Structures are given as structure tokens and as C-alpha cells.
């Protein structure tokens, strides 16, 4: 019994000495007001705002009449003009970050939030946008802004699975929850994964459909947005390309281990000119707009209006050439070495790509285009006006086994780069260190 008490005391002492890596934020009155108002902005975002104070601010406040309160008023003016002309994505429509128009509009809203000079301006701008901007764009822009503004540091945001539960559970669960709500009856709703004994690949559906995994994947891409403009925003995303590799490499490693545990081989990388042998039926439904599209077995990639398979294969080849040459082309036609400590970061930036890509036009967008091609594979011409697929949302992408095949392909490119690097020198390994004795 004594050793148990000693262990508990030691643990408590350790926890007491621990400090948050984000620093301490005093929960004073001002902070608690910020926390409350931001949570209210997120509340039932698909419906009109029900909080009277925020409604009044949203009606009265005019961003275009307060341009001096923004560090950069240009995105504010453009956003207001588009809103006045009814040119923005309407409320109730599906928002996807992989649609250029949707994303550009969201970025205008985010920049309006980020460039607000103080909390009051930021809050009033959010109240103005709450019932005017598409709810998907609003939530995404507000979330990323809260994560990056100094005056909202420490604010706790609701997890996305509480805002968009339909993205994280199958339609059967949603229907059961609606039924219980309509009848005003308490209910315990159990969720089954989409795997069946007739589909060996779905033995590991429990991992791809895990709420925590999908939430982590979505949140990482909010912490490190591929559209982030470091020079304009004044914040450099340190090692973003390297962390893009590391995070997805960890997902692939875990997925492969789960496959081995279920008597399945390692996941195979996809090929742009090969069939995707295993289909996928998400069994999930949008809040509005119908079901997520399914993909039958043995489907092939198809050209989209703005993305051609040949172009993707060219991007792939150019990246491989850069890896073998251990240097990438820059926009100016110069070479940028991959044979140093920042090489893997540079490679990650051109493969995702982020705004740090050395030559976006030449190396393309291997990762992002792969997501779009997989998301629209069953309706490439838009003939049936199908909604975006699961691969077109970071919140749902890992549900599709093809997500892991895509990232295995990308991961293999990183591995090729690492295999071609020279070994560490003695000085690099033991710089500032020495072995004095062995025990």
C-alpha cells in the first residue's frame, strides 16, 4: 500500500510541475467573455443566430465603414463587395476546401478576421459574417483565425464532430438520433463500422472511420493550412513540409500495423494509370445535399475539367527527377538543394503543395489533386451533379482506404529521397558529444 501512495504522490508532484507548451493564459473576466462569445458564434451555426446581442451587432456593423480598423483592408473590401452582389457561396450549400472558388472566399473571410486590429473589431466582423456567409466557410475561417490570433490564445473551440456529426458517423446513426429527438425519447445509439466479412479490406474500417483520427487529421490541416501566406500573415509555419511528411507517415505506419494485425498485407501505393481495385461505400450523408458518393471496385482515374491524368504523371516524374538530382527548380530557373537539413521540408512543400512551393506551376499539386481526383472519380464530368466525395474533406478523408493508398504513394517518394541522402558524418552525429566511459 505504501508504494502505491508513494507512486500517487510522485505523479501528483510531476503534474504540478508540468507547464503547458502553449504558455499560461489567465482566465480573467475578459478572457471568459471571449470564450463565451466565440462558443455562441459556433452554436447551431446552420440556423440563424439566436443570441440577440450578436444579432444586433451583425445588423448594425458595416466592415466597409470601418476599414481603418483592419491592418489590411483589401480582403475586407472584396469580401463585402462579393457579399453585396450575392456572389458568395450561399448558406446551406456544401463547402469544400478543395474547390478553388470556395477556398478563395473562405480565405477572404479568414483574412478579415486575422487583420482585425483588436478583439472588438474581430468580434464585430464575426457577428456580421455569422448569418451572411456560408456556414462551412464561416466555421473554417473562424476556427483557423482563433487558432492563430494572439488575443484568442487559449480559447477552447468545440470539436468539429460536435458541429458536423454527420461527417463522422454513418447515416443510420444520424437517422436514429433524429428519431429519438422527434419523439422526445432518451436513446442509446450504437454505431457499426462499414466493414463486412465479404470485403477483407474493410477489416480495418475501425481505424479509418475512427472519430479521433479524422478529427486529428482535420485539425492538423487547420494548424498547417496549405493556403497559408507567411509573408502576408507575418507568421512562418516552421517545417510545414517536413511535418506534412511526418504526420502522414505516422498514419501510414499505424494503418500498416493494423492491417498486419488483421491478416492483411501492407497497403499498396496507387498508380495514376492503374485501377483502384477496392471500392468504397461511405454510408454517410451530408446534412443537406444527399449522400457521399460511393466508388465501385476496379475504377480508373478520369480526367477532370482542370486536372488531367497526364499532367499528374508529369508532376510525379518531375518530383522523382528532383529527388534523383537532389535539387528542385525554382521559379527563377535556379536549383535549390535537397541535400541538406531542409531538403525534406522543401520536398513536402512542393508535394502538398503549400505556398512555400519553390515552383508550383512546374511541380503541380500532387497531394491536393490526388484528393480531388479520388473525390470526383465517379462523376468526373459533373453529369449527375454529385456532391463532393469523402476525399474532398479533411474531416472524412481517412474513411476511404484509397486515402492510405494515395499517401503510401507520396510516402514512397519521401522514402526515395531519404534513401539517396548520404550517411551522416562523424561530426554531424557526435557534434558537441563524446563517450567518456561505458557502464
GROMACS .gro file of C-alpha atoms in nm, residues 111-324:
model
  214
  111UNK     CA    1  -0.804   3.747  -4.361
  112UNK     CA    2  -1.080   3.983  -4.248
  113UNK     CA    3  -1.064   3.808  -3.910
  114UNK     CA    4  -0.684   3.790  -3.895
  115UNK     CA    5  -0.626   4.152  -3.998
  116UNK     CA    6  -0.870   4.290  -3.740
  117UNK     CA    7  -0.661   4.519  -3.522
  118UNK     CA    8  -0.826   4.427  -3.193
  119UNK     CA    9  -1.071   4.190  -3.029
  120UNK     CA   10  -1.366   4.427  -3.073
  121UNK     CA   11  -1.316   4.452  -3.450
  122UNK     CA   12  -1.264   4.077  -3.480
  123UNK     CA   13  -1.578   4.003  -3.279
  124UNK     CA   14  -1.796   4.251  -3.469
  125UNK     CA   15  -1.670   4.118  -3.802
  126UNK     CA   16  -1.758   3.764  -3.691
  127UNK     CA   17  -2.108   3.877  -3.586
  128UNK     CA   18  -2.151   4.045  -3.925
  129UNK     CA   19  -2.044   3.729  -4.109
  130UNK     CA   20  -2.236   3.480  -3.891
  131UNK     CA   21  -2.566   3.494  -4.084
  132UNK     CA   22  -2.430   3.621  -4.418
  133UNK     CA   23  -2.151   3.377  -4.506
  134UNK     CA   24  -2.186   3.007  -4.586
  135UNK     CA   25  -2.172   2.821  -4.256
  136UNK     CA   26  -1.895   2.585  -4.372
  137UNK     CA   27  -1.676   2.875  -4.479
  138UNK     CA   28  -1.760   3.066  -4.161
  139UNK     CA   29  -1.670   2.779  -3.927
  140UNK     CA   30  -1.346   2.702  -4.109
  141UNK     CA   31  -1.230   3.065  -4.127
  142UNK     CA   32  -1.327   3.137  -3.766
  143UNK     CA   33  -1.155   2.823  -3.638
  144UNK     CA   34  -0.825   2.897  -3.812
  145UNK     CA   35  -0.842   3.262  -3.704
  146UNK     CA   36  -0.898   3.172  -3.337
  147UNK     CA   37  -0.606   2.928  -3.355
  148UNK     CA   38  -0.373   3.198  -3.486
  149UNK     CA   39  -0.477   3.529  -3.327
  150UNK     CA   40  -0.287   3.637  -3.017
  151UNK     CA   41  -0.595   3.780  -2.845
  152UNK     CA   42  -0.778   3.446  -2.872
  153UNK     CA   43  -0.490   3.238  -2.740
  154UNK     CA   44  -0.619   2.975  -2.501
  155UNK     CA   45  -0.980   2.985  -2.623
  156UNK     CA   46  -1.120   2.631  -2.636
  157UNK     CA   47  -1.309   2.551  -2.956
  158UNK     CA   48  -1.581   2.288  -2.988
  159UNK     CA   49  -1.458   1.976  -3.171
  160UNK     CA   50  -1.571   1.953  -3.530
  161UNK     CA   51  -1.759   1.627  -3.466
  162UNK     CA   52  -1.995   1.823  -3.242
  163UNK     CA   53  -2.057   2.081  -3.516
  164UNK     CA   54  -2.072   1.834  -3.808
  165UNK     CA   55  -2.162   1.494  -3.657
  166UNK     CA   56  -2.284   1.373  -3.998
  167UNK     CA   57  -1.923   1.381  -4.124
  168UNK     CA   58  -1.806   1.142  -3.854
  169UNK     CA   59  -2.081   0.881  -3.817
  170UNK     CA   60  -2.288   0.688  -4.069
  171UNK     CA   61  -2.635   0.793  -4.177
  172UNK     CA   62  -2.802   0.519  -3.972
  173UNK     CA   63  -2.676   0.683  -3.653
  174UNK     CA   64  -2.793   1.027  -3.764
  175UNK     CA   65  -3.140   0.896  -3.851
  176UNK     CA   66  -3.168   0.718  -3.515
  177UNK     CA   67  -3.068   1.038  -3.334
  178UNK     CA   68  -3.325   1.241  -3.529
  179UNK     CA   69  -3.591   0.982  -3.449
  180UNK     CA   70  -3.516   0.998  -3.077
  181UNK     CA   71  -3.520   1.378  -3.087
  182UNK     CA   72  -3.854   1.394  -3.270
  183UNK     CA   73  -4.013   1.152  -3.024
  184UNK     CA   74  -3.851   1.325  -2.727
  185UNK     CA   75  -3.729   0.988  -2.603
  186UNK     CA   76  -3.391   0.906  -2.446
  187UNK     CA   77  -3.194   0.666  -2.664
  188UNK     CA   78  -2.857   0.492  -2.683
  189UNK     CA   79  -2.746   0.489  -3.046
  190UNK     CA   80  -2.483   0.230  -3.135
  191UNK     CA   81  -2.263   0.273  -3.440
  192UNK     CA   82  -2.123  -0.008  -3.651
  193UNK     CA   83  -1.834   0.039  -3.890
  194UNK     CA   84  -1.885  -0.011  -4.262
  195UNK     CA   85  -1.670  -0.324  -4.283
  196UNK     CA   86  -1.821  -0.657  -4.385
  197UNK     CA   87  -1.682  -1.009  -4.391
  198UNK     CA   88  -1.717  -1.008  -4.770
  199UNK     CA   89  -1.470  -0.721  -4.803
  200UNK     CA   90  -1.131  -0.806  -4.647
  201UNK     CA   91  -1.005  -0.450  -4.698
  202UNK     CA   92  -1.270  -0.326  -4.460
  203UNK     CA   93  -1.139  -0.528  -4.168
  204UNK     CA   94  -0.955  -0.214  -4.067
  205UNK     CA   95  -1.252   0.020  -4.115
  206UNK     CA   96  -1.247   0.082  -3.740
  207UNK     CA   97  -0.925   0.282  -3.784
  208UNK     CA   98  -1.013   0.482  -4.095
  209UNK     CA   99  -1.355   0.569  -3.953
  210UNK     CA  100  -1.227   0.648  -3.604
  211UNK     CA  101  -1.368   0.983  -3.492
  212UNK     CA  102  -1.045   1.080  -3.317
  213UNK     CA  103  -0.831   1.001  -3.621
  214UNK     CA  104  -1.050   1.201  -3.859
  215UNK     CA  105  -1.067   1.490  -3.613
  216UNK     CA  106  -0.687   1.489  -3.573
  217UNK     CA  107  -0.636   1.489  -3.950
  218UNK     CA  108  -0.875   1.782  -3.998
  219UNK     CA  109  -0.723   1.981  -3.712
  220UNK     CA  110  -0.366   1.931  -3.837
  221UNK     CA  111  -0.460   2.086  -4.169
  222UNK     CA  112  -0.608   2.382  -3.978
  223UNK     CA  113  -0.284   2.426  -3.785
  224UNK     CA  114  -0.085   2.400  -4.109
  225UNK     CA  115  -0.313   2.522  -4.392
  226UNK     CA  116  -0.170   2.463  -4.738
  227UNK     CA  117  -0.309   2.807  -4.840
  228UNK     CA  118  -0.123   2.990  -4.560
  229UNK     CA  119   0.064   3.301  -4.685
  230UNK     CA  120   0.354   3.352  -4.442
  231UNK     CA  121   0.475   3.683  -4.581
  232UNK     CA  122   0.129   3.842  -4.573
  233UNK     CA  123   0.027   3.696  -4.239
  234UNK     CA  124   0.359   3.759  -4.066
  235UNK     CA  125   0.381   3.403  -3.933
  236UNK     CA  126   0.617   3.145  -4.082
  237UNK     CA  127   0.496   2.785  -4.048
  238UNK     CA  128   0.823   2.631  -3.937
  239UNK     CA  129   0.900   2.298  -4.111
  240UNK     CA  130   0.548   2.273  -4.258
  241UNK     CA  131   0.661   2.048  -4.544
  242UNK     CA  132   0.858   1.821  -4.312
  243UNK     CA  133   0.565   1.792  -4.071
  244UNK     CA  134   0.334   1.717  -4.365
  245UNK     CA  135   0.556   1.415  -4.434
  246UNK     CA  136   0.591   1.315  -4.068
  247UNK     CA  137   0.221   1.330  -3.979
  248UNK     CA  138   0.105   1.131  -4.280
  249UNK     CA  139   0.396   0.888  -4.243
  250UNK     CA  140   0.273   0.811  -3.891
  251UNK     CA  141  -0.080   0.749  -4.023
  252UNK     CA  142   0.053   0.507  -4.284
  253UNK     CA  143   0.268   0.325  -4.027
  254UNK     CA  144  -0.029   0.280  -3.793
  255UNK     CA  145  -0.254   0.168  -4.079
  256UNK     CA  146   0.000  -0.093  -4.191
  257UNK     CA  147   0.033  -0.228  -3.836
  258UNK     CA  148  -0.345  -0.258  -3.805
  259UNK     CA  149  -0.352  -0.442  -4.138
  260UNK     CA  150  -0.093  -0.691  -4.018
  261UNK     CA  151  -0.300  -0.746  -3.703
  262UNK     CA  152  -0.596  -0.834  -3.926
  263UNK     CA  153  -0.405  -1.072  -4.153
  264UNK     CA  154  -0.377  -0.818  -4.436
  265UNK     CA  155  -0.060  -0.718  -4.626
  266UNK     CA  156   0.087  -0.368  -4.619
  267UNK     CA  157  -0.123  -0.116  -4.811
  268UNK     CA  158  -0.017  -0.084  -5.174
  269UNK     CA  159   0.053   0.258  -5.329
  270UNK     CA  160  -0.186   0.366  -5.601
  271UNK     CA  161  -0.081   0.444  -5.957
  272UNK     CA  162  -0.227   0.720  -6.172
  273UNK     CA  163  -0.274   0.484  -6.467
  274UNK     CA  164  -0.389   0.182  -6.264
  275UNK     CA  165  -0.729   0.066  -6.148
  276UNK     CA  166  -0.832   0.123  -5.789
  277UNK     CA  167  -0.919  -0.238  -5.714
  278UNK     CA  168  -1.112  -0.182  -5.391
  279UNK     CA  169  -1.426   0.026  -5.396
  280UNK     CA  170  -1.575   0.220  -5.108
  281UNK     CA  171  -1.926   0.291  -4.985
  282UNK     CA  172  -1.912   0.562  -4.714
  283UNK     CA  173  -2.266   0.511  -4.575
  284UNK     CA  174  -2.260   0.876  -4.467
  285UNK     CA  175  -2.490   1.161  -4.564
  286UNK     CA  176  -2.444   1.536  -4.590
  287UNK     CA  177  -2.665   1.748  -4.370
  288UNK     CA  178  -2.809   1.879  -4.698
  289UNK     CA  179  -2.717   1.769  -5.049
  290UNK     CA  180  -2.756   1.392  -5.040
  291UNK     CA  181  -2.523   1.102  -4.969
  292UNK     CA  182  -2.149   1.092  -5.010
  293UNK     CA  183  -2.071   0.928  -5.347
  294UNK     CA  184  -1.969   0.561  -5.349
  295UNK     CA  185  -1.692   0.412  -5.563
  296UNK     CA  186  -1.732   0.063  -5.715
  297UNK     CA  187  -1.444  -0.184  -5.743
  298UNK     CA  188  -1.188  -0.156  -6.024
  299UNK     CA  189  -1.246   0.210  -6.103
  300UNK     CA  190  -0.989   0.408  -6.303
  301UNK     CA  191  -0.887   0.770  -6.266
  302UNK     CA  192  -1.060   1.003  -6.511
  303UNK     CA  193  -0.959   1.345  -6.641
  304UNK     CA  194  -1.140   1.635  -6.479
  305UNK     CA  195  -1.205   1.969  -6.643
  306UNK     CA  196  -0.897   2.131  -6.490
  307UNK     CA  197  -0.694   1.826  -6.382
  308UNK     CA  198  -0.557   1.581  -6.638
  309UNK     CA  199  -0.406   1.243  -6.554
  310UNK     CA  200  -0.117   1.311  -6.792
  311UNK     CA  201  -0.035   1.632  -6.604
  312UNK     CA  202  -0.033   1.445  -6.274
  313UNK     CA  203   0.204   1.183  -6.415
  314UNK     CA  204   0.428   1.465  -6.538
  315UNK     CA  205   0.432   1.622  -6.191
  316UNK     CA  206   0.516   1.282  -6.044
  317UNK     CA  207   0.803   1.235  -6.289
  318UNK     CA  208   0.944   1.583  -6.224
  319UNK     CA  209   0.942   1.526  -5.849
  320UNK     CA  210   1.126   1.196  -5.897
  321UNK     CA  211   1.381   1.371  -6.117
  322UNK     CA  212   1.430   1.637  -5.849
  323UNK     CA  213   1.485   1.366  -5.588
  324UNK     CA  214   1.747   1.191  -5.801
   0.00000   0.00000   0.00000
